[in-house]
Coordinates of C-alpha atoms in Angstrom, one line a residue:
Chain A
M2 CA -31.9 -61.3 -8.5
A3 CA -33.0 -63.3 -11.6
K4 CA -32.7 -61.8 -15.1
Q5 CA -35.9 -60.4 -16.5
L6 CA -36.9 -59.3 -20.0
M7 CA -37.5 -55.6 -20.0
K8 CA -38.0 -52.8 -22.4
G9 CA -35.2 -50.2 -22.1
N10 CA -37.5 -47.3 -21.1
E11 CA -39.1 -49.4 -18.3
A12 CA -35.8 -50.8 -17.2
I13 CA -34.5 -47.2 -16.6
G14 CA -37.6 -46.6 -14.4
E15 CA -37.0 -49.7 -12.3
A16 CA -33.3 -48.8 -12.0
A17 CA -34.2 -45.4 -10.7
I18 CA -36.5 -46.8 -8.1
T19 CA -33.8 -49.4 -7.1
A20 CA -31.4 -46.4 -6.7
G21 CA -33.8 -44.7 -4.3
C22 CA -35.4 -42.3 -6.6
R23 CA -38.9 -41.5 -5.3
H24 CA -39.8 -38.4 -7.4
F25 CA -40.4 -38.3 -11.1
F26 CA -41.8 -35.4 -13.1
G27 CA -42.4 -35.8 -16.8
Y28 CA -44.3 -35.1 -19.9
P29 CA -45.3 -37.4 -22.8
I30 CA -43.2 -37.5 -25.9
T31 CA -42.3 -40.5 -28.2
P32 CA -40.1 -42.6 -28.0
Q33 CA -39.7 -42.4 -24.2
N34 CA -43.4 -42.7 -23.1
E35 CA -43.0 -46.1 -21.5
L36 CA -40.8 -44.5 -18.8
P37 CA -43.3 -42.0 -17.4
Q38 CA -46.0 -44.6 -17.9
Y39 CA -44.0 -47.1 -15.9
M40 CA -43.3 -44.6 -13.2
S41 CA -47.0 -43.6 -12.9
R42 CA -47.7 -47.3 -12.1
R43 CA -44.7 -48.0 -9.9
M44 CA -44.2 -44.8 -7.8
P45 CA -47.4 -45.1 -5.8
Q46 CA -46.4 -48.7 -5.0
V47 CA -43.1 -47.5 -3.4
D48 CA -44.6 -44.4 -1.7
G49 CA -43.1 -42.3 -4.3
V50 CA -44.4 -39.3 -6.4
F51 CA -45.2 -39.4 -10.1
L52 CA -46.5 -36.2 -11.5
Q53 CA -47.3 -35.5 -15.1
A54 CA -46.5 -31.8 -15.6
E55 CA -48.3 -29.5 -18.0
S56 CA -45.1 -29.1 -20.1
E57 CA -41.4 -30.1 -20.2
V58 CA -40.6 -26.6 -19.0
S59 CA -42.7 -27.2 -15.9
A60 CA -41.4 -30.8 -15.4
I61 CA -37.8 -29.7 -15.2
N62 CA -38.6 -26.9 -12.8
M63 CA -40.4 -29.4 -10.6
V64 CA -37.2 -31.3 -10.7
Y65 CA -35.3 -28.2 -9.6
G66 CA -37.7 -27.7 -6.7
A67 CA -37.6 -31.3 -5.6
A68 CA -33.8 -31.6 -5.9
G69 CA -33.4 -28.4 -4.0
A70 CA -35.7 -29.8 -1.3
G71 CA -33.4 -32.9 -1.0
A72 CA -35.2 -35.5 -3.2
R73 CA -33.6 -38.1 -5.4
V74 CA -35.4 -37.0 -8.5
M75 CA -35.6 -37.9 -12.2
T76 CA -37.2 -36.6 -15.4
S77 CA -37.1 -38.0 -19.0
S78 CA -37.9 -36.7 -22.4
S79 CA -36.9 -36.9 -26.0
S80 CA -35.1 -34.4 -28.2
P81 CA -37.7 -31.6 -28.7
G82 CA -38.7 -32.0 -25.1
I83 CA -35.1 -31.8 -23.9
S84 CA -34.7 -28.6 -25.8
L85 CA -37.6 -27.2 -23.8
K86 CA -35.9 -28.4 -20.5
Q87 CA -32.7 -26.6 -21.3
E88 CA -33.7 -23.5 -19.4
G89 CA -34.3 -25.5 -16.2
I90 CA -31.1 -27.6 -16.8
S91 CA -29.0 -24.4 -16.9
Y92 CA -30.6 -23.3 -13.6
I93 CA -30.1 -26.8 -12.0
A94 CA -26.4 -26.7 -13.0
G95 CA -26.0 -23.1 -11.8
A96 CA -27.7 -23.9 -8.4
E97 CA -25.6 -27.1 -8.2
L98 CA -28.6 -29.5 -7.7
P99 CA -28.3 -33.3 -8.2
C100 CA -30.8 -35.0 -10.5
V101 CA -31.0 -37.5 -13.3
I102 CA -32.3 -36.5 -16.7
V103 CA -32.9 -39.1 -19.5
N104 CA -32.9 -38.2 -23.2
I105 CA -34.1 -40.9 -25.5
I106 CA -33.1 -39.2 -28.7
R107 CA -35.2 -39.0 -31.9
G108 CA -34.3 -37.4 -35.2
G109 CA -34.4 -33.6 -35.5
P110 CA -34.1 -30.7 -36.0
G111 CA -37.4 -29.3 -35.1
L112 CA -40.2 -31.8 -34.7
G113 CA -38.1 -34.2 -36.8
G114 CA -39.4 -37.7 -36.5
I115 CA -39.8 -40.4 -34.0
Q116 CA -37.1 -42.8 -35.1
P117 CA -33.8 -43.1 -33.2
A118 CA -30.9 -40.7 -33.7
Q119 CA -27.8 -39.5 -31.9
S120 CA -28.1 -35.9 -33.1
D121 CA -28.4 -34.4 -29.6
Y122 CA -24.8 -35.2 -28.8
L123 CA -23.6 -31.6 -29.1
Q124 CA -26.5 -30.2 -27.2
A125 CA -25.9 -32.8 -24.4
T126 CA -22.1 -32.4 -24.1
K127 CA -21.5 -28.8 -25.0
G128 CA -24.2 -27.0 -23.1
G129 CA -27.7 -26.7 -24.5
G130 CA -28.7 -24.1 -22.0
H131 CA -27.0 -20.8 -21.4
G132 CA -23.9 -20.2 -19.4
D133 CA -20.6 -21.9 -18.5
Y134 CA -21.7 -25.4 -17.4
R135 CA -21.4 -29.0 -18.3
L136 CA -23.6 -32.1 -17.8
I137 CA -22.2 -35.4 -16.9
V138 CA -23.4 -37.5 -19.9
F139 CA -23.5 -41.3 -20.1
G140 CA -24.2 -43.1 -23.4
P141 CA -25.4 -46.7 -22.6
A142 CA -25.3 -49.3 -25.4
S143 CA -27.6 -52.0 -23.9
V144 CA -30.6 -52.2 -21.7
Q145 CA -28.4 -53.6 -18.9
E146 CA -26.1 -50.6 -19.2
M147 CA -29.1 -48.3 -19.1
V148 CA -29.9 -49.9 -15.8
D149 CA -26.4 -49.9 -14.4
M150 CA -25.8 -46.3 -15.4
T151 CA -29.1 -45.0 -14.2
M152 CA -28.5 -46.5 -10.8
E153 CA -25.0 -45.1 -10.6
A154 CA -26.1 -41.8 -12.0
F155 CA -28.0 -40.9 -8.8
D156 CA -24.9 -41.4 -6.7
I157 CA -22.7 -39.5 -9.1
A158 CA -25.3 -36.6 -9.1
D159 CA -25.4 -36.5 -5.4
Y160 CA -21.6 -36.8 -5.1
Y161 CA -20.9 -33.8 -7.3
R162 CA -24.1 -31.9 -6.7
A163 CA -24.6 -31.9 -10.5
P164 CA -27.2 -33.1 -13.0
V165 CA -26.4 -36.4 -14.8
L166 CA -27.8 -37.0 -18.3
I167 CA -28.5 -40.5 -19.6
L168 CA -28.2 -40.2 -23.4
G169 CA -30.0 -43.1 -25.1
D170 CA -31.8 -43.3 -28.4
G171 CA -35.1 -44.7 -29.7
V172 CA -33.6 -48.1 -30.3
L173 CA -32.4 -48.5 -26.8
G174 CA -35.6 -47.1 -25.3
Q175 CA -37.8 -49.5 -27.3
M176 CA -35.7 -52.7 -27.3
M177 CA -36.3 -55.6 -25.0
E178 CA -33.3 -57.3 -23.4
P179 CA -32.7 -59.5 -20.3
V180 CA -31.5 -57.4 -17.4
E181 CA -30.8 -57.8 -13.7
F182 CA -30.8 -55.1 -11.1
N183 CA -27.7 -55.2 -9.0
K184 CA -27.3 -52.2 -6.9
P185 CA -23.9 -50.7 -7.5
K186 CA -21.5 -50.1 -4.6
S187 CA -22.6 -46.9 -3.1
R188 CA -20.3 -43.9 -2.9
E189 CA -19.7 -42.2 0.4
L190 CA -22.2 -39.3 0.2
K191 CA -22.4 -36.3 2.4
P192 CA -25.7 -35.4 4.0
K193 CA -27.8 -32.9 2.0
D194 CA -27.5 -30.2 4.7
W195 CA -27.8 -27.6 2.0
A196 CA -31.4 -28.6 1.1
T197 CA -34.5 -26.5 1.8
T198 CA -36.4 -28.6 4.4
G199 CA -37.4 -25.7 6.7
A200 CA -34.9 -23.7 8.7
A201 CA -35.6 -25.5 12.1
G202 CA -32.6 -25.0 14.4
R203 CA -30.4 -23.5 11.7
G204 CA -30.0 -20.5 9.4
P205 CA -32.0 -20.4 6.2
N206 CA -30.8 -22.5 3.2
I207 CA -31.0 -20.8 -0.1
I208 CA -31.1 -22.5 -3.5
N209 CA -30.1 -19.9 -6.1
S210 CA -28.2 -19.4 -9.4
L211 CA -28.2 -15.6 -9.2
A212 CA -25.1 -13.6 -8.6
M213 CA -25.5 -10.0 -9.5
Q214 CA -21.9 -9.0 -8.8
P215 CA -19.6 -10.0 -11.6
E216 CA -16.8 -10.8 -9.2
K217 CA -19.1 -13.2 -7.3
L218 CA -20.4 -14.8 -10.5
E219 CA -16.9 -15.3 -11.9
E220 CA -15.9 -16.9 -8.6
H221 CA -18.9 -19.2 -8.8
N222 CA -18.0 -20.1 -12.4
W223 CA -14.4 -20.9 -11.6
R224 CA -15.6 -23.1 -8.7
L225 CA -17.9 -24.9 -11.1
Q226 CA -15.0 -25.4 -13.6
E227 CA -12.8 -26.8 -10.7
K228 CA -15.6 -29.3 -10.1
Y229 CA -15.8 -30.2 -13.8
K230 CA -12.0 -30.7 -13.8
Q231 CA -12.4 -33.3 -11.0
I232 CA -15.2 -35.0 -12.9
K233 CA -13.0 -35.1 -16.0
E234 CA -10.2 -36.7 -14.0
N235 CA -12.5 -39.2 -12.2
E236 CA -15.4 -40.2 -14.4
Q237 CA -14.1 -41.0 -17.9
R238 CA -15.5 -44.4 -19.0
F239 CA -14.9 -46.3 -22.2
E240 CA -14.5 -49.7 -23.8
L241 CA -11.7 -50.8 -26.1
Y242 CA -12.5 -53.7 -28.3
N243 CA -9.9 -55.4 -30.5
C244 CA -7.7 -52.3 -30.3
D245 CA -4.4 -54.0 -29.3
D246 CA -3.0 -54.3 -32.8
A247 CA -5.5 -52.1 -34.6
E248 CA -4.7 -50.1 -37.7
L249 CA -8.1 -48.5 -37.9
V250 CA -10.0 -47.6 -34.8
L251 CA -13.7 -47.0 -35.2
V252 CA -15.2 -44.7 -32.6
A253 CA -18.9 -45.1 -31.8
Y254 CA -21.2 -44.9 -28.7
G255 CA -24.6 -46.3 -27.8
T256 CA -26.6 -48.2 -30.4
T257 CA -24.2 -47.4 -33.2
S258 CA -21.3 -49.0 -31.2
R259 CA -23.1 -52.4 -31.3
I260 CA -23.4 -52.2 -35.1
V261 CA -19.8 -51.1 -35.3
K262 CA -18.8 -54.1 -33.2
S263 CA -20.3 -56.4 -35.8
A264 CA -18.5 -54.5 -38.5
V265 CA -15.2 -54.8 -36.7
N266 CA -15.7 -58.5 -36.3
Q267 CA -16.4 -58.8 -40.0
L268 CA -13.4 -56.6 -40.9
R269 CA -11.2 -58.9 -38.8
E270 CA -12.5 -61.9 -40.8
H271 CA -11.3 -60.1 -43.9
G272 CA -7.9 -59.7 -42.3
I273 CA -8.3 -56.0 -41.6
K274 CA -7.0 -54.9 -38.3
A275 CA -10.0 -52.9 -37.0
G276 CA -10.9 -52.0 -33.5
L277 CA -13.6 -50.2 -31.6
L278 CA -13.2 -47.4 -29.2
R279 CA -16.5 -46.9 -27.4
P280 CA -17.0 -43.8 -25.3
I281 CA -19.3 -44.6 -22.4
S282 CA -19.0 -41.2 -20.7
L283 CA -19.7 -38.7 -23.5
W284 CA -18.8 -35.8 -21.2
P285 CA -16.2 -36.1 -19.9
F286 CA -15.1 -37.4 -23.3
P287 CA -12.8 -40.4 -22.6
E288 CA -9.5 -38.8 -23.7
K289 CA -7.7 -41.4 -21.6
A290 CA -8.9 -44.1 -24.0
F291 CA -7.0 -42.6 -26.9
A292 CA -3.8 -42.5 -24.8
Q293 CA -4.0 -46.3 -24.4
L294 CA -4.1 -47.0 -28.2
P295 CA -1.1 -48.7 -29.8
D296 CA 1.2 -46.9 -32.3
S297 CA -0.2 -49.2 -35.0
V298 CA -3.2 -47.0 -35.4
K299 CA -3.2 -45.3 -38.8
A300 CA -6.6 -43.7 -38.8
F301 CA -9.9 -43.2 -37.0
L302 CA -13.4 -43.5 -38.2
A303 CA -16.2 -42.0 -36.2
V304 CA -19.6 -43.6 -36.8
E305 CA -22.7 -41.9 -35.6
M306 CA -26.5 -41.6 -36.2
S307 CA -26.0 -37.9 -36.8
A308 CA -24.5 -35.7 -39.5
G309 CA -21.2 -35.7 -37.5
Q310 CA -21.2 -34.4 -33.9
M311 CA -19.0 -36.6 -31.7
V312 CA -16.5 -36.7 -34.5
E313 CA -15.6 -33.2 -33.4
D314 CA -14.4 -34.5 -30.0
V315 CA -12.5 -37.3 -31.7
R316 CA -10.7 -34.7 -33.9
L317 CA -10.0 -32.5 -30.8
T318 CA -8.6 -35.4 -28.9
V319 CA -6.5 -36.9 -31.8
N320 CA -5.3 -33.3 -32.5
G321 CA -4.1 -33.9 -36.0
A322 CA -1.9 -36.9 -35.1
R323 CA -3.9 -39.2 -37.4
P324 CA -6.6 -38.7 -40.0
V325 CA -10.2 -38.8 -38.6
E326 CA -12.9 -39.8 -41.0
F327 CA -16.6 -39.8 -40.4
F328 CA -19.6 -42.0 -41.5
G329 CA -23.1 -41.2 -40.4
R330 CA -26.8 -41.7 -41.1
T331 CA -29.4 -39.1 -40.0
G332 CA -33.1 -38.6 -39.7
G333 CA -33.8 -41.9 -38.0
M334 CA -31.8 -44.1 -40.4
I335 CA -29.5 -46.7 -38.8
P336 CA -26.1 -47.4 -40.3
S337 CA -25.7 -51.0 -41.5
P338 CA -22.5 -53.1 -40.9
T339 CA -22.1 -53.4 -44.7
E340 CA -21.9 -49.6 -45.3
I341 CA -19.6 -49.2 -42.2
I342 CA -17.3 -51.9 -43.6
E343 CA -17.2 -50.2 -47.0
K344 CA -16.3 -46.9 -45.5
A345 CA -13.7 -48.5 -43.3
K346 CA -12.0 -50.1 -46.3
A347 CA -12.1 -46.8 -48.1
V348 CA -10.4 -45.0 -45.2
L349 CA -7.6 -47.6 -45.2
G350 CA -7.0 -47.2 -48.9
G351 CA -8.3 -48.9 -52.1
D352 CA -5.7 -51.7 -52.0
R353 CA -7.6 -53.7 -49.4
Chain B
M24 CA -39.6 0.1 28.3
K25 CA -42.2 -2.0 26.7
K26 CA -41.6 -3.0 23.1
V27 CA -44.7 -2.6 21.1
F28 CA -43.5 -3.1 17.5
D29 CA -40.7 -5.2 16.2
R30 CA -39.3 -6.8 13.0
P31 CA -41.0 -10.1 12.3
Q32 CA -38.9 -13.2 13.0
A33 CA -39.6 -14.3 9.4
M34 CA -37.7 -11.3 8.1
T35 CA -34.0 -10.8 8.0
E36 CA -32.3 -7.5 8.9
K37 CA -31.2 -7.0 5.3
Q38 CA -32.0 -3.5 3.9
M39 CA -34.3 -3.9 0.9
H40 CA -33.4 -2.7 -2.5
Y41 CA -37.0 -1.6 -3.5
C42 CA -37.6 1.9 -4.9
P43 CA -39.1 4.6 -2.6
G44 CA -42.8 4.3 -2.5
C45 CA -42.9 0.7 -3.8
T46 CA -45.2 -1.5 -1.8
H47 CA -43.2 -4.7 -2.1
G48 CA -41.7 -3.9 1.4
I49 CA -45.2 -3.7 2.9
I50 CA -46.3 -7.0 1.3
H51 CA -43.1 -8.8 2.3
R52 CA -43.8 -7.7 5.9
L53 CA -47.5 -8.8 5.9
L54 CA -46.4 -12.3 4.7
A55 CA -43.6 -12.4 7.3
E56 CA -46.1 -11.4 10.0
A57 CA -48.5 -14.1 8.9
I58 CA -45.7 -16.7 9.0
D59 CA -44.8 -15.6 12.5
E60 CA -48.4 -15.6 13.8
L61 CA -49.0 -19.1 12.4
N62 CA -45.6 -20.1 14.0
V63 CA -44.4 -21.9 10.8
R64 CA -41.2 -20.0 10.0
E65 CA -39.1 -23.1 10.7
K66 CA -41.1 -25.2 8.3
T67 CA -41.6 -22.6 5.5
I68 CA -39.9 -22.7 2.2
G69 CA -40.4 -19.7 -0.1
V70 CA -39.8 -19.4 -3.8
A71 CA -38.5 -16.1 -5.2
P72 CA -39.4 -15.1 -8.7
V73 CA -37.6 -13.3 -11.5
G74 CA -38.5 -9.6 -11.4
C75 CA -38.3 -6.9 -8.7
A76 CA -38.7 -9.5 -5.9
V77 CA -35.8 -11.7 -7.3
L78 CA -33.9 -11.0 -4.1
A79 CA -36.7 -12.0 -1.8
Y80 CA -34.5 -14.9 -0.6
E81 CA -32.4 -12.3 1.1
Y82 CA -35.3 -10.8 3.0
F83 CA -37.2 -13.8 4.3
N84 CA -35.7 -15.5 7.3
C85 CA -36.7 -19.0 6.1
D86 CA -35.5 -21.5 3.5
M87 CA -35.8 -20.1 0.0
Q88 CA -35.4 -21.2 -3.6
Q89 CA -35.0 -18.8 -6.5
A90 CA -36.8 -19.8 -9.6
A91 CA -36.5 -19.2 -13.3
H92 CA -38.8 -16.6 -14.9
G93 CA -42.4 -17.7 -14.4
R94 CA -41.6 -21.1 -13.1
A95 CA -42.0 -20.5 -9.4
P96 CA -45.3 -22.6 -9.2
A97 CA -43.5 -25.5 -10.8
V98 CA -40.5 -25.2 -8.4
A99 CA -42.9 -24.9 -5.5
T100 CA -44.7 -28.0 -6.7
G101 CA -41.4 -30.0 -6.6
I102 CA -40.7 -28.7 -3.1
K103 CA -44.2 -29.4 -1.8
R104 CA -44.3 -32.9 -3.3
T105 CA -40.9 -33.7 -1.7
N106 CA -41.7 -32.2 1.7
P107 CA -45.5 -32.2 2.1
D108 CA -45.3 -31.1 5.7
N109 CA -43.6 -27.8 4.8
V110 CA -45.4 -24.6 4.2
V111 CA -44.5 -23.5 0.6
F112 CA -45.2 -20.1 -0.9
T113 CA -44.3 -18.4 -4.2
Y114 CA -44.0 -14.6 -4.4
Q115 CA -44.5 -13.4 -7.9
G116 CA -44.9 -10.3 -9.9
D117 CA -47.3 -9.8 -12.8
G118 CA -44.8 -10.2 -15.7
D119 CA -43.6 -13.4 -14.0
L120 CA -47.0 -14.9 -13.1
A121 CA -49.4 -13.5 -15.8
S122 CA -47.2 -13.6 -18.8
I123 CA -44.3 -16.1 -19.1
G124 CA -45.5 -18.2 -16.1
C125 CA -49.2 -18.2 -17.1
A126 CA -49.2 -22.0 -17.7
E127 CA -47.4 -22.8 -14.5
I128 CA -49.8 -20.8 -12.3
V129 CA -52.9 -22.0 -14.1
H130 CA -51.9 -25.7 -13.8
A131 CA -50.6 -25.4 -10.2
A132 CA -54.1 -24.0 -9.4
A133 CA -55.9 -26.6 -11.4
R134 CA -54.0 -29.4 -9.7
G135 CA -55.0 -28.0 -6.4
E136 CA -51.3 -27.8 -5.5
K137 CA -51.1 -27.2 -1.7
I138 CA -49.0 -24.1 -2.0
S139 CA -49.8 -20.4 -1.5
T140 CA -49.0 -17.7 -4.0
I141 CA -48.6 -14.0 -3.3
F142 CA -49.2 -12.3 -6.6
V143 CA -48.1 -8.6 -6.8
N144 CA -49.9 -6.8 -9.5
N145 CA -48.6 -3.3 -10.3
A146 CA -49.7 -3.3 -13.9
I147 CA -46.2 -2.9 -15.3
Y148 CA -42.8 -4.7 -15.6
G149 CA -40.8 -3.1 -12.9
M150 CA -37.3 -4.6 -12.9
T151 CA -36.7 -4.5 -16.7
G152 CA -37.7 -0.8 -16.8
G153 CA -41.4 -0.2 -17.1
Q154 CA -42.5 -2.3 -20.1
M155 CA -46.1 -3.3 -20.8
A156 CA -47.3 -6.2 -18.6
P157 CA -50.3 -8.5 -19.2
T158 CA -51.9 -6.5 -16.4
T159 CA -51.2 -3.1 -17.9
L160 CA -54.5 -1.2 -18.2
V161 CA -56.0 -0.1 -21.5
G162 CA -54.6 3.3 -22.4
Q163 CA -51.8 3.0 -19.8
T164 CA -48.5 4.3 -21.1
T165 CA -45.4 2.1 -20.7
T166 CA -42.0 2.0 -22.4
T167 CA -43.4 -0.6 -24.9
S168 CA -46.8 0.9 -25.2
P169 CA -45.7 4.5 -25.6
Y170 CA -49.0 5.6 -27.1
G171 CA -51.0 3.9 -24.4
R172 CA -52.1 0.2 -24.4
D173 CA -54.3 -0.2 -27.5
S174 CA -56.7 -3.1 -27.0
S175 CA -57.2 -3.5 -30.8
H176 CA -53.5 -4.2 -31.1
V177 CA -52.4 -6.0 -27.9
G178 CA -55.8 -7.0 -26.4
Y179 CA -56.9 -6.7 -22.8
P180 CA -55.3 -7.0 -19.4
I181 CA -55.7 -10.4 -17.7
Q182 CA -57.8 -10.5 -14.6
V183 CA -55.8 -13.3 -12.9
S184 CA -58.0 -13.7 -9.8
E185 CA -61.2 -14.0 -11.9
M186 CA -59.5 -16.4 -14.2
L187 CA -58.1 -18.7 -11.5
A188 CA -61.3 -18.6 -9.5
T189 CA -62.9 -20.7 -12.3
L190 CA -60.6 -23.6 -11.4
Q191 CA -61.8 -26.3 -9.0
G192 CA -58.3 -26.8 -7.5
A193 CA -58.0 -23.1 -6.5
V194 CA -59.5 -23.2 -3.1
Y195 CA -58.8 -19.6 -2.0
V196 CA -58.5 -16.7 -4.5
A197 CA -58.6 -13.1 -3.2
R198 CA -57.6 -9.7 -4.5
V199 CA -56.5 -7.1 -2.0
S200 CA -54.7 -3.8 -2.1
V201 CA -52.1 -2.0 0.0
H202 CA -52.9 1.6 -0.9
D203 CA -53.9 2.6 2.7
V204 CA -53.9 1.3 6.2
P205 CA -57.4 -0.3 6.3
H206 CA -56.7 -2.1 3.0
I207 CA -53.3 -3.2 4.3
L208 CA -55.0 -4.7 7.3
K209 CA -57.4 -6.6 5.0
A210 CA -54.5 -7.7 2.8
K211 CA -52.8 -9.2 5.9
K212 CA -55.9 -11.1 6.8
A213 CA -56.1 -12.6 3.3
I214 CA -52.5 -13.6 3.2
K215 CA -52.8 -15.3 6.6
K216 CA -55.9 -17.1 5.4
A217 CA -54.1 -18.3 2.3
L218 CA -51.4 -19.9 4.5
E219 CA -53.9 -21.4 6.9
I220 CA -55.7 -23.0 4.0
Q221 CA -52.5 -24.6 2.9
I222 CA -51.7 -25.8 6.4
K223 CA -55.1 -27.4 6.5
G224 CA -54.3 -29.1 3.2
L225 CA -57.3 -27.8 1.4
G226 CA -55.6 -26.9 -1.9
F227 CA -54.2 -24.0 -3.8
S228 CA -54.4 -20.5 -2.5
I229 CA -53.5 -17.2 -4.1
V230 CA -53.7 -13.6 -2.9
E231 CA -53.4 -11.0 -5.6
V232 CA -52.1 -7.7 -4.2
L233 CA -52.5 -4.5 -6.1
S234 CA -49.3 -2.6 -5.7
T235 CA -47.5 0.5 -6.9
C236 CA -44.5 1.3 -9.1
P237 CA -43.7 5.0 -8.6
T238 CA -40.4 4.7 -10.6
N239 CA -41.9 3.2 -13.7
W240 CA -45.3 4.9 -13.5
G241 CA -43.3 8.2 -13.3
K242 CA -45.2 9.4 -10.2
T243 CA -44.4 10.3 -6.7
P244 CA -45.1 7.7 -4.0
L245 CA -48.3 9.5 -2.9
D246 CA -49.5 10.1 -6.4
S247 CA -49.0 6.4 -7.1
L248 CA -51.3 5.5 -4.3
E249 CA -53.8 7.9 -5.7
W250 CA -53.4 6.4 -9.3
L251 CA -53.8 2.9 -8.0
Q252 CA -57.1 3.8 -6.4
Q253 CA -58.4 5.8 -9.3
N254 CA -57.4 3.4 -12.1
M255 CA -56.7 -0.1 -10.9
L256 CA -59.5 -0.7 -8.5
E257 CA -62.2 -0.4 -11.1
Y258 CA -60.6 -3.0 -13.5
Y259 CA -59.3 -5.1 -10.6
P260 CA -62.1 -5.2 -8.0
L261 CA -61.1 -6.3 -4.6
G262 CA -62.7 -9.2 -2.7
E263 CA -62.6 -12.9 -2.2
Y264 CA -63.2 -14.7 -5.6
R265 CA -63.2 -18.2 -4.2
T266 CA -63.2 -19.5 -0.6
P267 CA -63.1 -23.0 0.8
E268 CA -66.8 -22.7 1.7
E269 CA -67.7 -22.2 -2.0
G270 CA -65.4 -25.0 -3.1
K271 CA -67.5 -27.6 -1.2

């Protein structure tokens, strides 16, 4: 298929349709509105369902119902809306239902602003809703990656019977880039014989997250943890850029990683051995990437559009072996290569 | 020997957990009988609420999904939009439907979602231990209205059927009661009609069923039936508030 110029939010919509998604439930919120708008136009053309819910709470519960009934289903929102969806996300995780959720992050807390941010990292990767659960979280850095990850996310969700979150930001949602839609190699997926489709010729199927007996609930929780262990083993993704001889490794994901890549190139021009470690899967956090780094690494610098959220995972992974510094902008401000370079030089010491 | 009475196919053999004198058991059975009579058990998907009927998925012998508090109409919407040929019902109490889930039921009705809701109104929160519900009558004592519901402080009980009957998408809205046999028979008719309307694809249908809560009302089962008649029927009049004929 030829490349076409598309806006990030719309590209996600087309990717979902390419992946076989035929159900979308959403609610307007900036800066992700182009996605539900796109779906409202495209879904009827492919015999799919687009429904604008009365709230984010309702939208995610429609997703729960549709996923339980066997649909490939998606919803999208932005930060305050994702907070509202957390109740449903916890139920979806508890009931082990596959679906894809898109968060095009804006600055917070509260109503915040409508400019891009990465300040929902902790909410996305550490829980957000109640209970012992994890989301599989992918952080694309380009419109093409948004497309590829969205398409694969449906397979991954079905494979593990678990929700997958695409964590973008306002920049990625709004930017236009050339993309192509190449359907990824499909995983071998089991039939959804657990779905509620009417109990014809079989016993009833029940979609549920309630376990009143503590022994049963604990058993359920350990089983979920076992699944998360598998995901941690199989689904870590990352990119290492100029890390082979790096003395300073900058760690950044999504939009920020693109700016950091420029900063790394400029640092290299100044003779500073900088590299980029880009987490692509945010949960599971790509610990394996750190194991591949050379001994030459003296320090890490996490760069984020937040007050410092992913840096906690970097520190946990580095576990005191090297210093981990942080540089961030918040509130919708985007870090510039210049300020990243200044910070990088400061981390390596004043003699540079 | 000729068998004249049996457990409906649409019910499991599981023993129910409901308190003595609670009418959930009767309402479950009426719904199950209606499913059997319409011969749709194998295409029915039910949605259980949060509240006393949270375990409904153990009692109905059909596919079931358990929903978050108040969200059953949204969950049912997702199911129905995925499998339009299935018969989808929600079974909800008054705390679930009239309080936390008020938006979900209003909008499911407004959309004319082709689902059926069985709405059990006993004027109190049952499962959490007898707190005030949106349907608690003025003056009624509960654990969070210990001096009786004071309308100047917490306003008035919501008449759900009257409210939903104002919506174009709500094709069938009826309020029934299960306090005696003639009313139980009428309730059965209404529930069956609600399902039939869904099967015909006409739109949203809801049957509000006045019910008892002997445990939290602090009354015997018989006194509870008496209290329902003397207190609830006046504020919650029985009847069909909207029918497909009116909708035309």
